[in-house]
């Protein structure tokens, strides 16, 4: 199974992708996570990506496409993939068609005002990749799953969120029509709880039929 999760920042792509990739036994590939790891390890890709990410801008297509192409050739993608955060532009989608076209594209729909609330309160665990909202944390600094130290992503601060949403609407949302025309789009309401959203995704993909 080859799946793409499409949706604005904060739509819940990562949370749903983590669970579904295990259930389907396909590799969860988040380009955002790959860039954050590259920045931590100070690789050439990380050094190039950092300035764009800090500003809430997209990393240029040629850098992302090369990174994903290489990643999808690895052995652990033999069963397919679940791409989270790629493609984000029409040029990236066209490149993916040449590398390994997706079977389905799950479009998580969430309104902007809801996203702003989610993102400003989001805390992530770099160790286990868990994502939490401050309203559901007893301690804002500690991961309830692995006890790692939670962080507030630099690009989840209010100033950068508006920019990221504008980038999504201008550059990424055209992919909704692109994949609708390809007959691959499955749109799901992403405003419910993680369990509700997963149930809707299962239904949209016919997984619990
Ligand atoms: P994410 O964790 O998916 O929200 O990604 C964080 C940041 O990484 C984005 O705001 C972009 O700067 C960069 N990024 C991740 N995926 C892509 C992509 N497919 N194309 C361009 N930039 C990306």
PDB file of C-alpha atoms and ligand atoms in Angstrom:
ATOM      1  CA  UNK A   1       0.000   0.000   0.000  1.00  0.00           C
ATOM      2  CA  UNK A   2       1.312   3.433  -0.949  1.00  0.00           C
ATOM      3  CA  UNK A   3      -0.430   6.271   0.864  1.00  0.00           C
ATOM      4  CA  UNK A   4      -0.056  10.028   1.055  1.00  0.00           C
ATOM      5  CA  UNK A   5      -1.451  12.106   3.923  1.00  0.00           C
ATOM      6  CA  UNK A   6      -2.352  15.574   2.751  1.00  0.00           C
ATOM      7  CA  UNK A   7      -3.519  18.409   4.972  1.00  0.00           C
ATOM      8  CA  UNK A   8      -2.515  21.712   6.549  1.00  0.00           C
ATOM      9  CA  UNK A   9      -0.010  21.885   9.411  1.00  0.00           C
ATOM     10  CA  UNK A  10      -1.719  20.671  12.575  1.00  0.00           C
ATOM     11  CA  UNK A  11      -4.331  18.588  10.730  1.00  0.00           C
ATOM     12  CA  UNK A  12      -3.169  15.474  12.592  1.00  0.00           C
ATOM     13  CA  UNK A  13      -1.274  13.831   9.735  1.00  0.00           C
ATOM     14  CA  UNK A  14       1.581  12.652  11.952  1.00  0.00           C
ATOM     15  CA  UNK A  15      -0.635  11.271  14.724  1.00  0.00           C
ATOM     16  CA  UNK A  16      -2.829   9.272  12.336  1.00  0.00           C
ATOM     17  CA  UNK A  17       0.140   8.203  10.207  1.00  0.00           C
ATOM     18  CA  UNK A  18       1.985   6.739  13.191  1.00  0.00           C
ATOM     19  CA  UNK A  19      -0.917   4.414  14.040  1.00  0.00           C
ATOM     20  CA  UNK A  20      -1.962   3.528  10.505  1.00  0.00           C
ATOM     21  CA  UNK A  21       1.558   2.772   9.269  1.00  0.00           C
ATOM     22  CA  UNK A  22       1.910   0.152  12.013  1.00  0.00           C
ATOM     23  CA  UNK A  23      -1.494  -1.360  11.235  1.00  0.00           C
ATOM     24  CA  UNK A  24      -0.675  -1.571   7.517  1.00  0.00           C
ATOM     25  CA  UNK A  25       2.978  -2.524   8.054  1.00  0.00           C
ATOM     26  CA  UNK A  26       4.271   0.234   5.810  1.00  0.00           C
ATOM     27  CA  UNK A  27       6.987   2.750   6.623  1.00  0.00           C
ATOM     28  CA  UNK A  28       5.866   6.136   7.974  1.00  0.00           C
ATOM     29  CA  UNK A  29       7.957   8.796   6.258  1.00  0.00           C
ATOM     30  CA  UNK A  30       7.640  12.359   7.485  1.00  0.00           C
ATOM     31  CA  UNK A  31       9.718  14.840   5.505  1.00  0.00           C
ATOM     32  CA  UNK A  32       9.432  17.327   8.396  1.00  0.00           C
ATOM     33  CA  UNK A  33      10.945  14.719  10.774  1.00  0.00           C
ATOM     34  CA  UNK A  34      13.667  13.939   8.226  1.00  0.00           C
ATOM     35  CA  UNK A  35      14.598  17.613   8.021  1.00  0.00           C
ATOM     36  CA  UNK A  36      14.547  18.037  11.813  1.00  0.00           C
ATOM     37  CA  UNK A  37      16.870  15.023  12.163  1.00  0.00           C
ATOM     38  CA  UNK A  38      19.133  16.449   9.440  1.00  0.00           C
ATOM     39  CA  UNK A  39      19.301  19.764  11.318  1.00  0.00           C
ATOM     40  CA  UNK A  40      20.157  18.022  14.601  1.00  0.00           C
ATOM     41  CA  UNK A  41      22.898  16.043  12.841  1.00  0.00           C
ATOM     42  CA  UNK A  42      24.097  19.161  11.008  1.00  0.00           C
ATOM     43  CA  UNK A  43      24.098  17.399   7.627  1.00  0.00           C
ATOM     44  CA  UNK A  44      24.386  19.459   4.404  1.00  0.00           C
ATOM     45  CA  UNK A  45      20.623  18.955   3.800  1.00  0.00           C
ATOM     46  CA  UNK A  46      19.862  20.099   7.341  1.00  0.00           C
ATOM     47  CA  UNK A  47      21.983  23.213   6.960  1.00  0.00           C
ATOM     48  CA  UNK A  48      20.206  24.099   3.709  1.00  0.00           C
ATOM     49  CA  UNK A  49      16.709  23.422   5.108  1.00  0.00           C
ATOM     50  CA  UNK A  50      16.955  25.216   8.454  1.00  0.00           C
ATOM     51  CA  UNK A  51      16.481  28.822   7.313  1.00  0.00           C
ATOM     52  CA  UNK A  52      13.384  27.923   5.275  1.00  0.00           C
ATOM     53  CA  UNK A  53      11.840  25.938   8.116  1.00  0.00           C
ATOM     54  CA  UNK A  54      12.469  28.619  10.738  1.00  0.00           C
ATOM     55  CA  UNK A  55      10.586  31.094   8.557  1.00  0.00           C
ATOM     56  CA  UNK A  56       7.669  28.729   7.965  1.00  0.00           C
ATOM     57  CA  UNK A  57       8.566  28.537   4.258  1.00  0.00           C
ATOM     58  CA  UNK A  58       8.847  25.409   2.141  1.00  0.00           C
ATOM     59  CA  UNK A  59      12.259  23.904   1.533  1.00  0.00           C
ATOM     60  CA  UNK A  60      12.964  24.142  -2.241  1.00  0.00           C
ATOM     61  CA  UNK A  61      11.517  21.297  -4.305  1.00  0.00           C
ATOM     62  CA  UNK A  62      14.823  19.950  -5.634  1.00  0.00           C
ATOM     63  CA  UNK A  63      16.159  19.361  -2.111  1.00  0.00           C
ATOM     64  CA  UNK A  64      12.979  17.620  -0.881  1.00  0.00           C
ATOM     65  CA  UNK A  65      12.483  15.531  -4.006  1.00  0.00           C
ATOM     66  CA  UNK A  66      16.056  14.238  -3.953  1.00  0.00           C
ATOM     67  CA  UNK A  67      15.749  13.342  -0.258  1.00  0.00           C
ATOM     68  CA  UNK A  68      12.436  11.493  -0.742  1.00  0.00           C
ATOM     69  CA  UNK A  69      13.585   9.689  -3.869  1.00  0.00           C
ATOM     70  CA  UNK A  70      16.582   8.317  -2.006  1.00  0.00           C
ATOM     71  CA  UNK A  71      14.474   7.406   1.043  1.00  0.00           C
ATOM     72  CA  UNK A  72      11.870   5.488  -0.967  1.00  0.00           C
ATOM     73  CA  UNK A  73      14.575   3.308  -2.503  1.00  0.00           C
ATOM     74  CA  UNK A  74      15.517   1.911   0.905  1.00  0.00           C
ATOM     75  CA  UNK A  75      14.678  -1.687   1.764  1.00  0.00           C
ATOM     76  CA  UNK A  76      12.125  -0.779   4.438  1.00  0.00           C
ATOM     77  CA  UNK A  77       9.868   0.767   1.744  1.00  0.00           C
ATOM     78  CA  UNK A  78       9.432  -2.538  -0.097  1.00  0.00           C
ATOM     79  CA  UNK A  79       5.872  -2.925   1.294  1.00  0.00           C
ATOM     80  CA  UNK A  80       4.966   0.617   0.344  1.00  0.00           C
ATOM     81  CA  UNK A  81       4.976   3.854   2.274  1.00  0.00           C
ATOM     82  CA  UNK A  82       2.874   6.308   4.198  1.00  0.00           C
ATOM     83  CA  UNK A  83       4.105   9.757   3.260  1.00  0.00           C
ATOM     84  CA  UNK A  84       3.315  12.514   5.754  1.00  0.00           C
ATOM     85  CA  UNK A  85       4.102  16.065   4.591  1.00  0.00           C
ATOM     86  CA  UNK A  86       5.114  15.135   1.039  1.00  0.00           C
ATOM     87  CA  UNK A  87       4.157  16.122  -1.610  1.00  0.00           C
ATOM     88  CA  UNK A  88       3.486  19.756  -0.722  1.00  0.00           C
ATOM     89  CA  UNK A  89       3.648  21.279  -4.202  1.00  0.00           C
ATOM     90  CA  UNK A  90       2.379  20.186  -7.598  1.00  0.00           C
ATOM     91  CA  UNK A  91       5.988  19.734  -8.787  1.00  0.00           C
ATOM     92  CA  UNK A  92       6.617  17.351  -5.870  1.00  0.00           C
ATOM     93  CA  UNK A  93       3.452  15.394  -6.768  1.00  0.00           C
ATOM     94  CA  UNK A  94       4.589  15.116 -10.386  1.00  0.00           C
ATOM     95  CA  UNK A  95       7.996  13.854  -9.191  1.00  0.00           C
ATOM     96  CA  UNK A  96       6.327  11.276  -6.919  1.00  0.00           C
ATOM     97  CA  UNK A  97       4.363   9.924  -9.894  1.00  0.00           C
ATOM     98  CA  UNK A  98       7.708   9.079 -11.499  1.00  0.00           C
ATOM     99  CA  UNK A  99       9.275   7.610  -8.341  1.00  0.00           C
ATOM    100  CA  UNK A 100       6.434   5.524  -6.858  1.00  0.00           C
ATOM    101  CA  UNK A 101       2.852   6.781  -7.403  1.00  0.00           C
ATOM    102  CA  UNK A 102       0.515   6.601  -4.392  1.00  0.00           C
ATOM    103  CA  UNK A 103      -2.550   4.327  -4.419  1.00  0.00           C
ATOM    104  CA  UNK A 104      -4.617   6.751  -2.328  1.00  0.00           C
ATOM    105  CA  UNK A 105      -4.308  10.250  -0.929  1.00  0.00           C
ATOM    106  CA  UNK A 106      -6.016  10.950   2.398  1.00  0.00           C
ATOM    107  CA  UNK A 107      -6.902  14.625   2.666  1.00  0.00           C
ATOM    108  CA  UNK A 108      -7.424  15.635   6.312  1.00  0.00           C
ATOM    109  CA  UNK A 109      -9.719  18.646   6.339  1.00  0.00           C
ATOM    110  CA  UNK A 110      -9.517  21.028   9.325  1.00  0.00           C
ATOM    111  CA  UNK A 111     -10.579  24.701   9.479  1.00  0.00           C
ATOM    112  CA  UNK A 112      -7.880  27.344  10.056  1.00  0.00           C
ATOM    113  CA  UNK A 113      -9.149  28.640  13.432  1.00  0.00           C
ATOM    114  CA  UNK A 114      -9.036  25.083  14.764  1.00  0.00           C
ATOM    115  CA  UNK A 115      -5.489  24.588  13.429  1.00  0.00           C
ATOM    116  CA  UNK A 116      -4.194  27.718  15.156  1.00  0.00           C
ATOM    117  CA  UNK A 117      -5.506  26.428  18.508  1.00  0.00           C
ATOM    118  CA  UNK A 118      -3.995  23.019  17.900  1.00  0.00           C
ATOM    119  CA  UNK A 119      -0.584  24.259  16.799  1.00  0.00           C
ATOM    120  CA  UNK A 120      -0.024  26.881  19.493  1.00  0.00           C
ATOM    121  CA  UNK A 121      -0.789  24.228  22.148  1.00  0.00           C
ATOM    122  CA  UNK A 122       1.105  21.407  20.458  1.00  0.00           C
ATOM    123  CA  UNK A 123       4.077  19.813  22.202  1.00  0.00           C
ATOM    124  CA  UNK A 124       6.146  17.081  20.599  1.00  0.00           C
ATOM    125  CA  UNK A 125       8.478  14.431  21.925  1.00  0.00           C
ATOM    126  CA  UNK A 126      11.665  14.221  19.816  1.00  0.00           C
ATOM    127  CA  UNK A 127      12.429  10.822  21.395  1.00  0.00           C
ATOM    128  CA  UNK A 128       9.254   8.782  20.660  1.00  0.00           C
ATOM    129  CA  UNK A 129       7.726  11.230  18.137  1.00  0.00           C
ATOM    130  CA  UNK A 130       4.533  11.522  20.221  1.00  0.00           C
ATOM    131  CA  UNK A 131       2.384  14.628  19.767  1.00  0.00           C
ATOM    132  CA  UNK A 132       0.289  16.105  22.586  1.00  0.00           C
ATOM    133  CA  UNK A 133      -1.871  19.143  23.324  1.00  0.00           C
ATOM    134  CA  UNK A 134      -1.176  21.137  26.478  1.00  0.00           C
ATOM    135  CA  UNK A 135      -4.826  20.824  27.539  1.00  0.00           C
ATOM    136  CA  UNK A 136      -4.270  17.061  27.896  1.00  0.00           C
ATOM    137  CA  UNK A 137      -0.906  17.167  29.684  1.00  0.00           C
ATOM    138  CA  UNK A 138      -0.421  17.107  33.442  1.00  0.00           C
ATOM    139  CA  UNK A 139       3.152  18.317  32.920  1.00  0.00           C
ATOM    140  CA  UNK A 140       3.846  20.397  29.784  1.00  0.00           C
ATOM    141  CA  UNK A 141       7.518  19.446  29.773  1.00  0.00           C
ATOM    142  CA  UNK A 142       7.426  15.653  30.077  1.00  0.00           C
ATOM    143  CA  UNK A 143       6.264  13.080  27.529  1.00  0.00           C
ATOM    144  CA  UNK A 144       3.542  10.948  29.191  1.00  0.00           C
ATOM    145  CA  UNK A 145       4.545   7.967  27.009  1.00  0.00           C
ATOM    146  CA  UNK A 146       8.355   7.773  27.258  1.00  0.00           C
ATOM    147  CA  UNK A 147       9.186  10.479  29.861  1.00  0.00           C
ATOM    148  CA  UNK A 148      11.320  12.301  27.258  1.00  0.00           C
ATOM    149  CA  UNK A 149      11.465  16.087  27.315  1.00  0.00           C
ATOM    150  CA  UNK A 150       8.637  17.680  25.309  1.00  0.00           C
ATOM    151  CA  UNK A 151       9.407  20.615  23.058  1.00  0.00           C
ATOM    152  CA  UNK A 152       7.407  23.478  21.572  1.00  0.00           C
ATOM    153  CA  UNK A 153       8.539  23.475  17.943  1.00  0.00           C
ATOM    154  CA  UNK A 154      10.053  26.762  16.841  1.00  0.00           C
ATOM    155  CA  UNK A 155       7.670  26.821  13.844  1.00  0.00           C
ATOM    156  CA  UNK A 156       4.621  26.176  16.079  1.00  0.00           C
ATOM    157  CA  UNK A 157       4.835  29.706  17.488  1.00  0.00           C
ATOM    158  CA  UNK A 158       2.037  32.085  16.570  1.00  0.00           C
ATOM    159  CA  UNK A 159       4.068  34.344  14.219  1.00  0.00           C
ATOM    160  CA  UNK A 160       5.204  31.405  12.082  1.00  0.00           C
ATOM    161  CA  UNK A 161       1.865  29.568  12.053  1.00  0.00           C
ATOM    162  CA  UNK A 162       0.106  32.267   9.985  1.00  0.00           C
ATOM    163  CA  UNK A 163       2.897  32.023   7.427  1.00  0.00           C
ATOM    164  CA  UNK A 164       2.708  28.217   7.295  1.00  0.00           C
ATOM    165  CA  UNK A 165      -1.063  28.306   6.780  1.00  0.00           C
ATOM    166  CA  UNK A 166      -0.688  30.843   3.945  1.00  0.00           C
ATOM    167  CA  UNK A 167       1.955  28.608   2.342  1.00  0.00           C
ATOM    168  CA  UNK A 168      -0.410  25.639   2.669  1.00  0.00           C
ATOM    169  CA  UNK A 169      -3.302  27.491   0.999  1.00  0.00           C
ATOM    170  CA  UNK A 170      -1.143  28.872  -1.818  1.00  0.00           C
ATOM    171  CA  UNK A 171       1.156  25.981  -2.596  1.00  0.00           C
ATOM    172  CA  UNK A 172      -0.212  22.738  -1.154  1.00  0.00           C
ATOM    173  CA  UNK A 173      -4.013  22.972  -1.384  1.00  0.00           C
ATOM    174  CA  UNK A 174      -3.919  22.813  -5.236  1.00  0.00           C
ATOM    175  CA  UNK A 175      -2.945  19.169  -4.699  1.00  0.00           C
ATOM    176  CA  UNK A 176      -6.525  18.482  -3.561  1.00  0.00           C
ATOM    177  CA  UNK A 177      -7.764  19.066  -7.112  1.00  0.00           C
ATOM    178  CA  UNK A 178      -4.734  17.359  -8.597  1.00  0.00           C
ATOM    179  CA  UNK A 179      -5.444  14.107  -6.757  1.00  0.00           C
ATOM    180  CA  UNK A 180      -9.221  14.442  -7.155  1.00  0.00           C
ATOM    181  CA  UNK A 181      -8.684  14.425 -10.906  1.00  0.00           C
ATOM    182  CA  UNK A 182      -6.463  11.366 -10.570  1.00  0.00           C
ATOM    183  CA  UNK A 183      -9.347   9.635  -8.730  1.00  0.00           C
ATOM    184  CA  UNK A 184      -7.111   9.009  -5.684  1.00  0.00           C
ATOM    185  CA  UNK A 185      -8.475  11.573  -3.205  1.00  0.00           C
ATOM    186  CA  UNK A 186     -10.250  10.492  -0.012  1.00  0.00           C
ATOM    187  CA  UNK A 187     -11.254  13.523   2.102  1.00  0.00           C
ATOM    188  CA  UNK A 188     -11.790  12.998   5.823  1.00  0.00           C
ATOM    189  CA  UNK A 189     -12.936  15.362   8.588  1.00  0.00           C
ATOM    190  CA  UNK A 190      -9.851  15.857  10.775  1.00  0.00           C
ATOM    191  CA  UNK A 191     -11.473  17.838  13.599  1.00  0.00           C
ATOM    192  CA  UNK A 192     -12.445  14.899  15.820  1.00  0.00           C
ATOM    193  CA  UNK A 193     -10.365  12.998  18.375  1.00  0.00           C
ATOM    194  CA  UNK A 194      -7.455  10.895  17.069  1.00  0.00           C
ATOM    195  CA  UNK A 195      -9.589   7.726  17.376  1.00  0.00           C
ATOM    196  CA  UNK A 196     -12.509   9.285  15.497  1.00  0.00           C
ATOM    197  CA  UNK A 197     -10.212  10.498  12.724  1.00  0.00           C
ATOM    198  CA  UNK A 198      -8.611   7.061  12.399  1.00  0.00           C
ATOM    199  CA  UNK A 199     -12.030   5.445  12.130  1.00  0.00           C
ATOM    200  CA  UNK A 200     -12.968   7.855   9.316  1.00  0.00           C
ATOM    201  CA  UNK A 201      -9.695   7.118   7.512  1.00  0.00           C
ATOM    202  CA  UNK A 202     -10.308   3.353   7.808  1.00  0.00           C
ATOM    203  CA  UNK A 203     -13.782   3.843   6.336  1.00  0.00           C
ATOM    204  CA  UNK A 204     -12.530   6.090   3.531  1.00  0.00           C
ATOM    205  CA  UNK A 205      -9.913   3.517   2.550  1.00  0.00           C
ATOM    206  CA  UNK A 206     -12.304   0.579   2.990  1.00  0.00           C
ATOM    207  CA  UNK A 207      -9.966  -0.992   5.558  1.00  0.00           C
ATOM    208  CA  UNK A 208     -12.643  -2.188   7.963  1.00  0.00           C
ATOM    209  CA  UNK A 209     -14.959  -3.516   5.286  1.00  0.00           C
TER     210      UNK A 209
HETATM  211  P1  LIG B   1       6.100  19.412   9.038  1.00  0.00           P
HETATM  212  O1  LIG B   1       6.732  18.745  10.212  1.00  0.00           O
HETATM  213  O2  LIG B   1       5.568  18.440   8.024  1.00  0.00           O
HETATM  214  O3  LIG B   1       5.087  20.464   9.423  1.00  0.00           O
HETATM  215  O4  LIG B   1       7.282  20.180   8.269  1.00  0.00           O
HETATM  216  C1  LIG B   1       8.030  21.203   8.910  1.00  0.00           C
HETATM  217  C2  LIG B   1       8.724  22.070   7.869  1.00  0.00           C
HETATM  218  O5  LIG B   1       9.620  21.266   7.085  1.00  0.00           O
HETATM  219  C3  LIG B   1       7.811  22.725   6.855  1.00  0.00           C
HETATM  220  O6  LIG B   1       7.216  23.924   7.332  1.00  0.00           O
HETATM  221  C4  LIG B   1       8.794  22.974   5.701  1.00  0.00           C
HETATM  222  O7  LIG B   1       9.643  24.069   5.989  1.00  0.00           O
HETATM  223  C5  LIG B   1       9.651  21.716   5.741  1.00  0.00           C
HETATM  224  N1  LIG B   1       9.068  20.657   4.887  1.00  0.00           N
HETATM  225  C6  LIG B   1       8.603  19.446   5.287  1.00  0.00           C
HETATM  226  N2  LIG B   1       8.148  18.740   4.230  1.00  0.00           N
HETATM  227  C7  LIG B   1       8.333  19.525   3.147  1.00  0.00           C
HETATM  228  C8  LIG B   1       8.036  19.386   1.767  1.00  0.00           C
HETATM  229  N3  LIG B   1       7.448  18.271   1.273  1.00  0.00           N
HETATM  230  N4  LIG B   1       8.363  20.407   0.933  1.00  0.00           N
HETATM  231  C9  LIG B   1       8.963  21.519   1.388  1.00  0.00           C
HETATM  232  N5  LIG B   1       9.241  21.735   2.684  1.00  0.00           N
HETATM  233  C10 LIG B   1       8.935  20.753   3.557  1.00  0.00           C
END
